[in-house]
Amino acid sequence: MEAEGRPRRVLIVGATSAIASEVARRYAAGGASLVLTGRNPARLAAVGDDLRVRGAGSVETEILDLLDRGRHAAVVKRAFGGPLDVALIAHGDLPDQQRCQTDPGEAARALELNLVATVELLTLLAGEFQAQGSGTIAVVTSVAGDRGRQSNYVYGAAKAGVGVFLQGLRQRLRATGVRVVTLKPGFVDTPMTAHLPPNPLASSPQRAARAIYRAIESHRDVAYIPWFWRPVMALIRAVPESLFKRLRL
């Protein structure tokens, strides 16, 4: 993968997640230079070593807890040490819905991690990309943000907020040469979902990563991952509220 005669440079936030590490492998196979962030130093180092073997032009790593919001600016500055082609935000945490219902602090923490921290990071990235005049911002949200359900409405509220923020950001940056891609995975078999009951519509991290990579590289505005979640969620959104509130979802 080349951009303007040079190897592409890609920032991946949350690079140790199952999906993000698979996306990173696809960029590494094309010789991209990668800037990776994650909370766990050992896991981040292991991902970096794997990507070097797979052909990455270079790999830089940065330890980052997204709740340490004072670190965001420094990480973004390092990522823009050279022209940046893609920034993929793939961090997040699936909170315990039952605990959020009884602990306001836990609900606030879930929103801070999944919404507030993402918005702050996006604001920094948008400014840098706009000044650069090119690039792609891609964010992994979730189909959970398409409609509030009693089983995960705190997580869904955060993802819905990110989705609306991205809509406005996409419109704002439309004429600047900067593209904004909203990625909406459905259920994916990852460590984050391992405690949940099996889902017949579940995808593997590898399948999700292939679809995410294609969506980023084709500059999609909004991509459901895999594609069939688009009609599924359209049906769910179409259910009248008077009926929907009676469903056990």
mmCIF file of C-alpha atoms in Angstrom, residues 57-227:
data_model
loop_
_atom_site.group_PDB
_atom_site.id
_atom_site.type_symbol
_atom_site.label_atom_id
_atom_site.label_comp_id
_atom_site.label_asym_id
_atom_site.label_seq_id
_atom_site.Cartn_x
_atom_site.Cartn_y
_atom_site.Cartn_z
ATOM 1 C CA GLY A 57 7.384 -0.903 7.389
ATOM 2 C CA SER A 58 7.782 0.258 10.978
ATOM 3 C CA VAL A 59 5.903 -0.118 14.247
ATOM 4 C CA GLU A 60 5.717 2.490 16.998
ATOM 5 C CA THR A 61 3.867 1.771 20.238
ATOM 6 C CA GLU A 62 2.391 4.100 22.825
ATOM 7 C CA ILE A 63 0.843 3.018 26.138
ATOM 8 C CA LEU A 64 -2.505 4.802 26.435
ATOM 9 C CA ASP A 65 -5.413 4.441 28.806
ATOM 10 C CA LEU A 66 -8.205 6.422 27.140
ATOM 11 C CA LEU A 67 -9.438 7.570 30.540
ATOM 12 C CA ASP A 68 -6.096 9.357 30.969
ATOM 13 C CA ARG A 69 -7.375 12.140 28.768
ATOM 14 C CA GLY A 70 -4.401 14.380 29.488
ATOM 15 C CA ARG A 71 -2.299 12.007 27.353
ATOM 16 C CA HIS A 72 -4.424 12.258 24.222
ATOM 17 C CA ALA A 73 -2.725 15.328 22.750
ATOM 18 C CA ALA A 74 0.776 13.855 23.081
ATOM 19 C CA VAL A 75 -0.260 10.603 21.388
ATOM 20 C CA VAL A 76 -1.899 12.447 18.493
ATOM 21 C CA LYS A 77 1.165 14.654 18.085
ATOM 22 C CA ARG A 78 3.398 11.581 17.853
ATOM 23 C CA ALA A 79 1.097 9.953 15.314
ATOM 24 C CA PHE A 80 1.419 13.040 13.117
ATOM 25 C CA GLY A 81 5.201 12.862 13.251
ATOM 26 C CA GLY A 82 4.810 12.261 9.519
ATOM 27 C CA PRO A 83 1.786 12.576 7.215
ATOM 28 C CA LEU A 84 -0.927 10.316 8.632
ATOM 29 C CA ASP A 85 -3.179 8.457 6.205
ATOM 30 C CA VAL A 86 -5.579 6.628 8.516
ATOM 31 C CA ALA A 87 -6.586 6.877 12.160
ATOM 32 C CA LEU A 88 -8.665 3.940 13.386
ATOM 33 C CA ILE A 89 -10.248 4.230 16.832
ATOM 34 C CA ALA A 90 -11.132 0.743 17.989
ATOM 35 C CA HIS A 91 -11.104 1.076 21.751
ATOM 36 C CA GLY A 92 -14.063 0.435 24.002
ATOM 37 C CA ASP A 93 -15.421 -1.574 26.879
ATOM 38 C CA LEU A 94 -18.679 -3.468 27.274
ATOM 39 C CA PRO A 95 -19.962 -2.478 30.737
ATOM 40 C CA ASP A 96 -22.024 -4.624 33.081
ATOM 41 C CA GLN A 97 -25.533 -3.316 32.424
ATOM 42 C CA GLN A 98 -26.907 -4.592 35.728
ATOM 43 C CA ARG A 99 -24.146 -2.878 37.662
ATOM 44 C CA CYS A 100 -24.679 0.359 35.717
ATOM 45 C CA GLN A 101 -28.354 0.287 36.736
ATOM 46 C CA THR A 102 -27.486 0.325 40.424
ATOM 47 C CA ASP A 103 -24.184 2.235 40.442
ATOM 48 C CA PRO A 104 -24.365 5.716 38.889
ATOM 49 C CA GLY A 105 -20.580 5.982 39.037
ATOM 50 C CA GLU A 106 -20.189 2.853 36.924
ATOM 51 C CA ALA A 107 -22.669 4.176 34.364
ATOM 52 C CA ALA A 108 -20.749 7.467 34.211
ATOM 53 C CA ARG A 109 -17.427 5.624 33.824
ATOM 54 C CA ALA A 110 -18.832 3.597 30.924
ATOM 55 C CA LEU A 111 -19.991 6.779 29.179
ATOM 56 C CA GLU A 112 -16.688 8.515 29.832
ATOM 57 C CA LEU A 113 -14.685 5.661 28.311
ATOM 58 C CA ASN A 114 -16.936 4.842 25.366
ATOM 59 C CA LEU A 115 -18.173 8.339 24.512
ATOM 60 C CA VAL A 116 -16.375 11.261 26.170
ATOM 61 C CA ALA A 117 -12.827 9.969 25.675
ATOM 62 C CA THR A 118 -13.600 9.078 22.061
ATOM 63 C CA VAL A 119 -15.033 12.527 21.352
ATOM 64 C CA GLU A 120 -11.987 14.226 22.849
ATOM 65 C CA LEU A 121 -9.624 12.109 20.779
ATOM 66 C CA LEU A 122 -11.681 12.670 17.630
ATOM 67 C CA THR A 123 -11.602 16.421 18.153
ATOM 68 C CA LEU A 124 -7.808 16.386 18.324
ATOM 69 C CA LEU A 125 -7.509 14.127 15.276
ATOM 70 C CA ALA A 126 -9.976 16.175 13.245
ATOM 71 C CA GLY A 127 -7.975 19.349 13.792
ATOM 72 C CA GLU A 128 -4.735 17.720 12.704
ATOM 73 C CA PHE A 129 -6.255 16.024 9.656
ATOM 74 C CA GLN A 130 -7.981 19.230 8.596
ATOM 75 C CA ALA A 131 -4.689 21.109 8.796
ATOM 76 C CA GLN A 132 -3.048 18.313 6.775
ATOM 77 C CA GLY A 133 -5.811 18.461 4.164
ATOM 78 C CA SER A 134 -6.163 14.706 3.707
ATOM 79 C CA GLY A 135 -6.640 11.423 5.533
ATOM 80 C CA THR A 136 -9.294 9.097 6.906
ATOM 81 C CA ILE A 137 -10.758 8.916 10.402
ATOM 82 C CA ALA A 138 -12.477 5.585 11.080
ATOM 83 C CA VAL A 139 -14.244 4.647 14.297
ATOM 84 C CA VAL A 140 -15.589 1.309 15.484
ATOM 85 C CA THR A 141 -18.975 1.958 17.078
ATOM 86 C CA SER A 142 -21.684 -0.724 17.330
ATOM 87 C CA VAL A 143 -25.136 -1.692 16.126
ATOM 88 C CA ALA A 144 -26.037 -1.314 19.815
ATOM 89 C CA GLY A 145 -26.209 2.421 19.158
ATOM 90 C CA ASP A 146 -29.056 2.045 16.646
ATOM 91 C CA ARG A 147 -31.725 1.515 19.301
ATOM 92 C CA GLY A 148 -31.756 1.431 23.091
ATOM 93 C CA ARG A 149 -32.364 -2.040 24.513
ATOM 94 C CA GLN A 150 -32.768 -2.943 28.173
ATOM 95 C CA SER A 151 -29.918 -5.458 27.964
ATOM 96 C CA ASN A 152 -27.231 -2.876 27.102
ATOM 97 C CA TYR A 153 -28.672 0.635 26.907
ATOM 98 C CA VAL A 154 -25.753 2.302 28.709
ATOM 99 C CA TYR A 155 -23.299 0.940 26.137
ATOM 100 C CA GLY A 156 -25.817 1.645 23.380
ATOM 101 C CA ALA A 157 -26.222 5.262 24.505
ATOM 102 C CA ALA A 158 -22.457 5.792 24.316
ATOM 103 C CA LYS A 159 -22.241 4.298 20.836
ATOM 104 C CA ALA A 160 -25.240 6.294 19.659
ATOM 105 C CA GLY A 161 -23.549 9.454 20.877
ATOM 106 C CA VAL A 162 -20.371 8.594 18.988
ATOM 107 C CA GLY A 163 -22.407 7.898 15.870
ATOM 108 C CA VAL A 164 -24.123 11.295 15.933
ATOM 109 C CA PHE A 165 -20.798 13.022 16.599
ATOM 110 C CA LEU A 166 -19.321 11.275 13.555
ATOM 111 C CA GLN A 167 -22.269 12.347 11.392
ATOM 112 C CA GLY A 168 -21.626 15.969 12.235
ATOM 113 C CA LEU A 169 -17.865 15.592 11.868
ATOM 114 C CA ARG A 170 -18.284 13.983 8.445
ATOM 115 C CA GLN A 171 -20.422 16.879 7.293
ATOM 116 C CA ARG A 172 -18.000 19.439 8.735
ATOM 117 C CA LEU A 173 -14.958 17.876 7.044
ATOM 118 C CA ARG A 174 -16.640 16.988 3.743
ATOM 119 C CA ALA A 175 -14.885 19.685 1.704
ATOM 120 C CA THR A 176 -11.483 19.451 3.415
ATOM 121 C CA GLY A 177 -10.178 16.209 1.880
ATOM 122 C CA VAL A 178 -10.681 14.334 5.176
ATOM 123 C CA ARG A 179 -13.010 11.340 5.200
ATOM 124 C CA VAL A 180 -14.921 10.028 8.227
ATOM 125 C CA VAL A 181 -15.972 6.368 8.329
ATOM 126 C CA THR A 182 -18.473 4.990 10.855
ATOM 127 C CA LEU A 183 -18.057 1.244 11.431
ATOM 128 C CA LYS A 184 -20.942 -0.623 13.058
ATOM 129 C CA PRO A 185 -20.109 -4.221 13.961
ATOM 130 C CA GLY A 186 -22.782 -6.565 15.160
ATOM 131 C CA PHE A 187 -21.949 -9.422 17.528
ATOM 132 C CA VAL A 188 -18.305 -10.520 17.134
ATOM 133 C CA ASP A 189 -16.732 -13.448 19.008
ATOM 134 C CA THR A 190 -14.014 -11.664 21.006
ATOM 135 C CA PRO A 191 -12.783 -11.754 24.612
ATOM 136 C CA MET A 192 -15.066 -8.748 25.305
ATOM 137 C CA THR A 193 -18.160 -10.814 24.447
ATOM 138 C CA ALA A 194 -16.955 -14.206 25.747
ATOM 139 C CA HIS A 195 -19.248 -14.029 28.808
ATOM 140 C CA LEU A 196 -22.381 -13.557 26.688
ATOM 141 C CA PRO A 197 -24.610 -16.367 25.390
ATOM 142 C CA PRO A 198 -23.739 -17.664 21.888
ATOM 143 C CA ASN A 199 -25.211 -15.594 19.068
ATOM 144 C CA PRO A 200 -26.195 -17.299 15.793
ATOM 145 C CA LEU A 201 -25.295 -14.099 13.882
ATOM 146 C CA ALA A 202 -21.833 -13.847 15.421
ATOM 147 C CA SER A 203 -18.821 -13.122 13.220
ATOM 148 C CA SER A 204 -15.176 -13.929 13.778
ATOM 149 C CA PRO A 205 -12.663 -11.132 14.381
ATOM 150 C CA GLN A 206 -11.028 -12.042 11.061
ATOM 151 C CA ARG A 207 -14.263 -11.625 9.099
ATOM 152 C CA ALA A 208 -15.048 -8.352 10.864
ATOM 153 C CA ALA A 209 -11.532 -7.058 10.197
ATOM 154 C CA ARG A 210 -11.766 -7.820 6.477
ATOM 155 C CA ALA A 211 -15.003 -5.856 6.237
ATOM 156 C CA ILE A 212 -13.585 -2.971 8.284
ATOM 157 C CA TYR A 213 -10.464 -2.775 6.130
ATOM 158 C CA ARG A 214 -12.541 -2.704 2.951
ATOM 159 C CA ALA A 215 -14.842 -0.019 4.352
ATOM 160 C CA ILE A 216 -11.900 2.206 5.309
ATOM 161 C CA GLU A 217 -10.077 1.769 2.033
ATOM 162 C CA SER A 218 -13.225 2.382 -0.037
ATOM 163 C CA HIS A 219 -14.064 5.489 2.027
ATOM 164 C CA ARG A 220 -17.531 4.342 3.034
ATOM 165 C CA ASP A 221 -19.539 6.789 5.121
ATOM 166 C CA VAL A 222 -21.259 4.136 7.245
ATOM 167 C CA ALA A 223 -20.595 0.401 7.112
ATOM 168 C CA TYR A 224 -22.420 -2.352 8.976
ATOM 169 C CA ILE A 225 -20.084 -5.213 9.857
ATOM 170 C CA PRO A 226 -20.959 -7.669 8.322
ATOM 171 C CA TRP A 227 -23.356 -6.163 5.776
#
